[in-house]
Short mmCIF file of C-alpha atoms in Angstrom, two decimals:
data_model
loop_
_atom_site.label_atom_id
_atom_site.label_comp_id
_atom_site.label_asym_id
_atom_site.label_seq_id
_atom_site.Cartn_x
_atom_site.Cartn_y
_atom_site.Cartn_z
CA UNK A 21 95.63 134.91 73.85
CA UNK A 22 96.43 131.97 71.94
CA UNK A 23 98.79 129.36 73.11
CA UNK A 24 99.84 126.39 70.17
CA UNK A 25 100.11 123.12 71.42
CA UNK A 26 102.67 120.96 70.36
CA UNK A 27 102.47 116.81 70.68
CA UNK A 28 105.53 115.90 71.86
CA UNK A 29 105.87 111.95 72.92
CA UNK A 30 109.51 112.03 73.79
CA UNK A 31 110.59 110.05 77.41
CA UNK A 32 112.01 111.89 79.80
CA UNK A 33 114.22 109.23 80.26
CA UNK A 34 115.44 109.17 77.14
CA UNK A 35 119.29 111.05 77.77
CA UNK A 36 119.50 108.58 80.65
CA UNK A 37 118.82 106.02 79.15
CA UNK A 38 120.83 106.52 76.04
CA UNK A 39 124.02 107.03 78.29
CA UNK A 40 122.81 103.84 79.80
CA UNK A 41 122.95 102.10 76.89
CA UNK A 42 126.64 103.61 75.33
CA UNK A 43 127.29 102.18 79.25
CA UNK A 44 126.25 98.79 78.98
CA UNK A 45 127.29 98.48 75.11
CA UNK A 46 130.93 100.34 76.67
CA UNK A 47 130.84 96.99 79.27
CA UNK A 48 129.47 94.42 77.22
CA UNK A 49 132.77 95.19 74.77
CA UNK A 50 135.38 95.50 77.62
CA UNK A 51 133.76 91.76 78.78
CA UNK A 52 132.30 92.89 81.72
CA UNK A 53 129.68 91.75 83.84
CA UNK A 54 127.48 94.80 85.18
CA UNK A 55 125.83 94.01 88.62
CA UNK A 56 123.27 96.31 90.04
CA UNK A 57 123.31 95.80 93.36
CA UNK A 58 120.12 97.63 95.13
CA UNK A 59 118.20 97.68 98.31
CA UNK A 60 117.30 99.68 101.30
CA UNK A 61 120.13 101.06 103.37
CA UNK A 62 121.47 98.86 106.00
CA UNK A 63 120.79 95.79 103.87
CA UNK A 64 124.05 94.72 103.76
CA UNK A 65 125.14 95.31 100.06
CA UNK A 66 128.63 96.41 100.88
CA UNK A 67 129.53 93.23 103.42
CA UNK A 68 127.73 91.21 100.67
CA UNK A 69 130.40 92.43 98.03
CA UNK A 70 133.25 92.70 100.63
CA UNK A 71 132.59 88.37 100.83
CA UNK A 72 131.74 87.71 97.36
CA UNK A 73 135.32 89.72 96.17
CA UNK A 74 137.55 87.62 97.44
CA UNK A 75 135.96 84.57 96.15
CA UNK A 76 135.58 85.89 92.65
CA UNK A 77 138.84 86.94 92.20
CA UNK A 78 139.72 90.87 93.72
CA UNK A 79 141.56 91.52 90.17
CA UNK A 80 138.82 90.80 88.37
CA UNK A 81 136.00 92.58 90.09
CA UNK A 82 135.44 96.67 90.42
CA UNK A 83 132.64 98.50 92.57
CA UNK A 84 130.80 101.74 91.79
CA UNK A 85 129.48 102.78 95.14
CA UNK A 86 126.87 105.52 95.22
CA UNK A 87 126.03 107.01 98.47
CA UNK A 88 124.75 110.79 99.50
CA UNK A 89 127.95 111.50 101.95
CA UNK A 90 130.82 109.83 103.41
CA UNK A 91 133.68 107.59 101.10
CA UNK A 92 133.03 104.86 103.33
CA UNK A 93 132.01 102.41 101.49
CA UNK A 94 134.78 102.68 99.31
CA UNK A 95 137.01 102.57 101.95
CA UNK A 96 135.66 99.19 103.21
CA UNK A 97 135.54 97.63 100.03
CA UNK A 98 139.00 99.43 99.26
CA UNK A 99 139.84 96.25 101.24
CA UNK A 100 138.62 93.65 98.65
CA UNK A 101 139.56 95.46 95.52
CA UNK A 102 141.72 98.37 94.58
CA UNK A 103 139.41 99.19 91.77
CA UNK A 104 136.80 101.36 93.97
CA UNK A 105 134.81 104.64 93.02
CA UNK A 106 132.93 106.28 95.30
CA UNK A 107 130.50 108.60 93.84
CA UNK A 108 128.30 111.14 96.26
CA UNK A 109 124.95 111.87 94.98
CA UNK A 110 125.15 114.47 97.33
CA UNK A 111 120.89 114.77 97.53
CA UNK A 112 120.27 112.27 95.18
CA UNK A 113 118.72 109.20 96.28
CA UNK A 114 119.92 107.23 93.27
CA UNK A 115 122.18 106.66 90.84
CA UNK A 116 121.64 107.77 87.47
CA UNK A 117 123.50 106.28 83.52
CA UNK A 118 125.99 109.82 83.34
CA UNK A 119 127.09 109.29 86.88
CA UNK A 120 128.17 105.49 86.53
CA UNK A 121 130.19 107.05 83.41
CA UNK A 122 132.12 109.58 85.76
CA UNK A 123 132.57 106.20 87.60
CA UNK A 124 133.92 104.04 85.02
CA UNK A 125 136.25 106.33 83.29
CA UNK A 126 137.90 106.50 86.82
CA UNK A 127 138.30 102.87 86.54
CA UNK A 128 140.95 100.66 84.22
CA UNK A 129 138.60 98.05 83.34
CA UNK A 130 141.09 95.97 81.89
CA UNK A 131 141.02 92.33 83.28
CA UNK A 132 137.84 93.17 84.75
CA UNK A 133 135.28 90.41 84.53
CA UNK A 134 132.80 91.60 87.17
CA UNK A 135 131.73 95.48 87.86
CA UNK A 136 129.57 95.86 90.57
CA UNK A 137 127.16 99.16 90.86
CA UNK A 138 126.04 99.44 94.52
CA UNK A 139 123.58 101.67 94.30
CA UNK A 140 122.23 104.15 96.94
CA UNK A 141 120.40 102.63 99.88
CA UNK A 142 116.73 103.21 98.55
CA UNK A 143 114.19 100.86 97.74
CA UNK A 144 111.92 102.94 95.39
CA UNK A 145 114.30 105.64 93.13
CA UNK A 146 117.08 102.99 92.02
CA UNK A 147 114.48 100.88 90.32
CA UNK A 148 113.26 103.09 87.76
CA UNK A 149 116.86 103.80 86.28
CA UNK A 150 118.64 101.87 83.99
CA UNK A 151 122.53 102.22 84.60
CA UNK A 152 123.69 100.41 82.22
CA UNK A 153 123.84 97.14 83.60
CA UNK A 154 123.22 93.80 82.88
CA UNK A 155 121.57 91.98 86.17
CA UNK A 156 119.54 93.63 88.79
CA UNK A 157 119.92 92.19 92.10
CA UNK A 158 117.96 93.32 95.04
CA UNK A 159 118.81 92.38 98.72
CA UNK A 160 116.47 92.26 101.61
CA UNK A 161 117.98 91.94 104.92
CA UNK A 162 115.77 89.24 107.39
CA UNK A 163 115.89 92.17 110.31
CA UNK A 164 113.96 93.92 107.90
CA UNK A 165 110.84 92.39 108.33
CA UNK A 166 108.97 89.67 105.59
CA UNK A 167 106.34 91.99 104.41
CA UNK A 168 108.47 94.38 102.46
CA UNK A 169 108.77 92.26 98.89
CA UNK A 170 105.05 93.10 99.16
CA UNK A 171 105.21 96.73 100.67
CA UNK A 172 108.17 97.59 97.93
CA UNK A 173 106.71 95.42 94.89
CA UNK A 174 108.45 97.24 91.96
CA UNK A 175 112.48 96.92 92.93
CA UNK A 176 111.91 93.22 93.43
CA UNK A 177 109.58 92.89 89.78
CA UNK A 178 113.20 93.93 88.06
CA UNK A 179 115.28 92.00 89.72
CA UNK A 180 117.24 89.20 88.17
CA UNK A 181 117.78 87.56 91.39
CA UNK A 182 116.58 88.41 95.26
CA UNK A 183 119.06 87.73 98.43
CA UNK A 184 117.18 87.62 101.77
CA UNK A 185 120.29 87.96 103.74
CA UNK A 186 121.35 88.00 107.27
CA UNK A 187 119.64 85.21 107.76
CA UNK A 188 121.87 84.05 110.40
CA UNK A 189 119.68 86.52 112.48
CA UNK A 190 116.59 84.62 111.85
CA UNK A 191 116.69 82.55 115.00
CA UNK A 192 116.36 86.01 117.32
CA UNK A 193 113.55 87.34 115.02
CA UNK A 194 110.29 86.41 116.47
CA UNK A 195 107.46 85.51 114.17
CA UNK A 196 109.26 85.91 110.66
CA UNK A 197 107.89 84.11 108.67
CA UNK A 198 109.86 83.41 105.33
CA UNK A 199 107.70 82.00 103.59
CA UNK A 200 106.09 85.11 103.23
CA UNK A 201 108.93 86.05 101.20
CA UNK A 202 109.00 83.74 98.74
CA UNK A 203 105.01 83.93 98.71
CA UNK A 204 105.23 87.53 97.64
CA UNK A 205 108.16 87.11 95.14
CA UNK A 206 106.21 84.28 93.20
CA UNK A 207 103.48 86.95 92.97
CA UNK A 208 105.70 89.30 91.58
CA UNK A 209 108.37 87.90 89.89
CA UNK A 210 108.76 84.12 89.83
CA UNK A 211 111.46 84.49 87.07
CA UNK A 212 114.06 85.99 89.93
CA UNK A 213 116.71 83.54 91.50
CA UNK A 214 116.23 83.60 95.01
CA UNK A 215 119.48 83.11 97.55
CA UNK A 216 119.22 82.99 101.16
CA UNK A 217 122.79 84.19 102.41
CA UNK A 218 124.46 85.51 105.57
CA UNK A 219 127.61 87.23 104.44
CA UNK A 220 128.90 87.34 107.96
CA UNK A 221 129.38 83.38 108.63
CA UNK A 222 129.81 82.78 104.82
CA UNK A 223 126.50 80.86 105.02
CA UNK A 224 124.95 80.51 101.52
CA UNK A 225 127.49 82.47 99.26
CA UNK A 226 128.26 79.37 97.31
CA UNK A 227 125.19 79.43 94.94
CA UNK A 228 125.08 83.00 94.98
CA UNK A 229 128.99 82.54 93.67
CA UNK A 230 127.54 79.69 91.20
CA UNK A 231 124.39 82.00 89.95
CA UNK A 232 127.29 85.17 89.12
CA UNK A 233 129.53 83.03 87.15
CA UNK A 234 126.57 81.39 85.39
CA UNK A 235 125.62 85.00 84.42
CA UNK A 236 128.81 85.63 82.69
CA UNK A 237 128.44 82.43 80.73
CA UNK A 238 124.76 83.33 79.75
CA UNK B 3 112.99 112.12 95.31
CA UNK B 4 113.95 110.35 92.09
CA UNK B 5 111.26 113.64 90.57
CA UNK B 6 113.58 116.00 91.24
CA UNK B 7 115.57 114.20 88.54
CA UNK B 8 112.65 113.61 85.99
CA UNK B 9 112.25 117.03 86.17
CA UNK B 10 115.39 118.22 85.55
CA UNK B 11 114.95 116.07 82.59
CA UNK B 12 111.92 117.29 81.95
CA UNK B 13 112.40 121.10 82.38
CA UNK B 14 115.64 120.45 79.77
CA UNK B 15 113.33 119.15 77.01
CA UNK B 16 110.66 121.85 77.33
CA UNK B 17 113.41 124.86 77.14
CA UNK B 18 114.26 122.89 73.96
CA UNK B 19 111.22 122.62 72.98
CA UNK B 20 110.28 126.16 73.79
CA UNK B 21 113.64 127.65 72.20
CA UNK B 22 112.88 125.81 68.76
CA UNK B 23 110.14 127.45 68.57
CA UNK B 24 110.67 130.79 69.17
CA UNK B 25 108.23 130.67 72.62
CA UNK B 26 108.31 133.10 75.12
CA UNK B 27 105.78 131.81 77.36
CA UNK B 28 104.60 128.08 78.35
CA UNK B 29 100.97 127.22 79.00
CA UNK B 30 100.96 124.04 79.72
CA UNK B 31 102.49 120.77 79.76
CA UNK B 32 101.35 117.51 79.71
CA UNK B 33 103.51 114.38 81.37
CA UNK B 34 102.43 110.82 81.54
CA UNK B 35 103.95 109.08 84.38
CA UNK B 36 104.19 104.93 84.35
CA UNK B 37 102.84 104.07 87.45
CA UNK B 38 105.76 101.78 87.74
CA UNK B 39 107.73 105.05 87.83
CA UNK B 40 106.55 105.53 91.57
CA UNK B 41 106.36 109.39 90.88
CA UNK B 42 104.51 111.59 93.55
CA UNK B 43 102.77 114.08 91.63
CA UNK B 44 102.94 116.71 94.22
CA UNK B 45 106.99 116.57 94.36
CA UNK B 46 107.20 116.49 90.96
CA UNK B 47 105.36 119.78 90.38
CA UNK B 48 107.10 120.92 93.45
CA UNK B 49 110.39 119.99 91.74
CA UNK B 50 109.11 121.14 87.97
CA UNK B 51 107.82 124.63 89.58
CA UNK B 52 111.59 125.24 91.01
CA UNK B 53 113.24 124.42 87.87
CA UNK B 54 110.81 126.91 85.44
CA UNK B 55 110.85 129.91 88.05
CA UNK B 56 113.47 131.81 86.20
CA UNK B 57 113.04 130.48 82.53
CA UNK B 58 110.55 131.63 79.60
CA UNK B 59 107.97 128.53 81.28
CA UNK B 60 107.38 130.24 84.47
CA UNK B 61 103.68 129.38 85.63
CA UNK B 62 103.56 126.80 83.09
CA UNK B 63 100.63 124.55 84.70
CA UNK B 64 102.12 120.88 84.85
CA UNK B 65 99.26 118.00 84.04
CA UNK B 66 100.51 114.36 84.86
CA UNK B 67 98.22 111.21 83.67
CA UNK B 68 99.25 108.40 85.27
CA UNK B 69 100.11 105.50 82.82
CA UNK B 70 98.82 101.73 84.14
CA UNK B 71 100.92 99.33 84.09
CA UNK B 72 100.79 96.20 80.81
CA UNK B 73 102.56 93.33 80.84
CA UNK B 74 102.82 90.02 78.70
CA UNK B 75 103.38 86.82 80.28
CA UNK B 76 106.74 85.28 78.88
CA UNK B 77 105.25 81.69 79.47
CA UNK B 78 102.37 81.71 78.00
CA UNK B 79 102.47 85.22 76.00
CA UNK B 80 99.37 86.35 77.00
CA UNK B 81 99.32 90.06 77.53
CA UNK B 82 97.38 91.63 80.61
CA UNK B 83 96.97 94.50 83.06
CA UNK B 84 98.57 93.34 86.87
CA UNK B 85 98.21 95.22 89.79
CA UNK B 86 101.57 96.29 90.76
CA UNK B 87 102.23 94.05 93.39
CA UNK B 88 100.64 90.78 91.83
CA UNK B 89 101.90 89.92 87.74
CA UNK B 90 100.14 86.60 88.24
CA UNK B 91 99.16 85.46 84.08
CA UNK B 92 95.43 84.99 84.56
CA UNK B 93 96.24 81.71 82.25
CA UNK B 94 98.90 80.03 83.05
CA UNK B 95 99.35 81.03 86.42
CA UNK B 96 103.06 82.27 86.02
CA UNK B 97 104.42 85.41 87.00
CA UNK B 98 107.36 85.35 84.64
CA UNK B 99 106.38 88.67 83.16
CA UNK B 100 107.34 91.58 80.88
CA UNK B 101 106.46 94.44 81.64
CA UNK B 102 105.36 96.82 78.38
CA UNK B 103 103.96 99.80 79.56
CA UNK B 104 103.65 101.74 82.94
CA UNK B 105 107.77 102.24 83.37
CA UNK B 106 108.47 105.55 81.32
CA UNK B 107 107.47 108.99 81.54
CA UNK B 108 106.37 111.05 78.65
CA UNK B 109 106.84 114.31 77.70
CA UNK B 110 102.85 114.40 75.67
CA UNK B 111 102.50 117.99 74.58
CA UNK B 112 103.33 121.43 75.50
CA UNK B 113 101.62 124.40 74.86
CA UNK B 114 103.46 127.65 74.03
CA UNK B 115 102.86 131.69 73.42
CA UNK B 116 104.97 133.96 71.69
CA UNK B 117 105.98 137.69 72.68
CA UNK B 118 102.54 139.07 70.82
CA UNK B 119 100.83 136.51 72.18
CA UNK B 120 100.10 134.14 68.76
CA UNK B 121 100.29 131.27 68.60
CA UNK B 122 103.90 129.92 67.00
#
């Protein structure tokens, strides 16, 4: 039996990443910043955008949140801005460019200056799909240990900026050693705005604030 | 598990692929995977072997070559092949780097029967 072969060379990315682009080109007309936010679970991402909110402006900001179960997050952040999603990936352990359209045709964008896409708790699956956005920010919580810019090297090589936060923990971890941190990110990506913040006492959100606005201008 | 949705992807081009062309069987398929692309090849096929169980690429055999990663150094423009957890430009020292290959994954080639078994 004969079987034909056929050379293909088409990505398999290629429908998500052409919804990803009507998405960002969608954004990019309505004047809106697209924010990627992306790290493990437990990182703090939501608290992070439940300070930053406030001091943006709440009418100007929106949130995608993607998470497997639960409307949670959207309820929490429901507190910062009315302009919430929640979208449940159900098994999915990321967010993908046709979801975060289900998620902004829920939203009025008008007035909007800053959307931000938290993206499932995961620190491998997120990076390798483009949303639509325009900045990819990664978090890393201190309690997390220092090792895992290393352990976790891609998610941190496409980020546009890296927040070590909780870092007003840092005092009960024993033997962190941050400099590890920033050791391993100027291996991998020396290009990426680092912000040490602790969302909790407010500590460091100021150039974090500066760094989005710059973004807007940029 | 980010393969379960490659492959959904995947499995959606080949029935394309395989209806164009009037196929009623699937031999083989051939994937390149960025390494960047963190894919597990055993959950992929896991995943792909799923999605073809009821469709004309049953038993298809799924090949995946992994893809290295290239990158250019925006500094200096030098292009080279980093590790994935060091982009370090072997010139200038930098890692202010784009990457330019090792992030996609590639539907290569198929290979497909027809009812008489020819070749279409």
């Amino acid at each position: 039996m004969n079987a034909m072969k056929i050379n293909v060379v088409e990505s398999v990315l290629k429908a998500n990443d052409a919804v990803a682009a009507e998405n960002r080109r969608r954004m990019t007309a309505a004047g809106v910043l697209a924010v990627n936010v992306m790290s493990a679970p437990g990182s703090g991402k939501t608290l992070l955008l439940e300070r930053t909110i406030p001091r943006l402006s709440p009418e100007r900001c929106a949130v995608l949140v993607g998470d497997l179960q639960t409307t949670r997050d959207a309820e929490r952040l429901g507190g910062a801005t009315p302009l919430v999603t929640q979208i449940n990936t159900g098994t999915g352990c990321h967010l993908t460019a046709p979801q975060v359209t289900a998620g902004l045709d829920s939203l009025a964008l008008d007035g909007v200056r800053y959307l931000f896409i938290e993206n499932v708790g995961n620190m491998v699956c997120p990076a390798g799909f483009d949303l639509g956005e325009h900045r990819r920010v990664a978090l890393l919580s201190v309690t997390e240990g220092d090792d895992k810019v290393a352990k976790y090297p891609t998610l941190f090589q496409v980020a546009d900026a890296v927040l070590l936060t909780k870092v007003d923990l840092l005092g009960v971890l024993d033997g962190y050693r941050r400099e590890r941190v920033y050791e391993d990110i100027s291996r991998i990506n020396s290009r990426a705005a680092v912000f040490e913040v602790a969302a909790r006492t407010g500590q460091g959100l100021d150039p974090w604030l500066a760094w989005l606005r710059a973004q807007r201008g940029a | 598990m980010h393969e379960f949705t490659l492959a959904t992807a995947l499995v959606d081009q080949l029935l394309r692929i395989a209806a164009e062309h009037g196929a009623t069987g699937v031999t083989r398929v051939e994937v390149r995977c960025g390494v960047l692309q963190q894919v597990e090849p055993e959950s992929l096929r896991f995943a792909f072997d799923a999605l073809v169980r009821e469709t004309v690429a049953r038993g298809a055999e799924l090949r995946i070559v992994p893809e290295p990663v290239a990158a250019r150094c925006r500094a200096c423009g030098r292009g080279f092949a980093p590790r994935i957890d060091d982009y370090v430009c072997p010139d200038c020292g930098r890692a202010d780097t784009e990457v330019t290959a090792g992030r996609d994954v590639v539907l290569q080639s198929v290979e497909l029967l027809r009812a008489d078994g020819t070749a279409p």
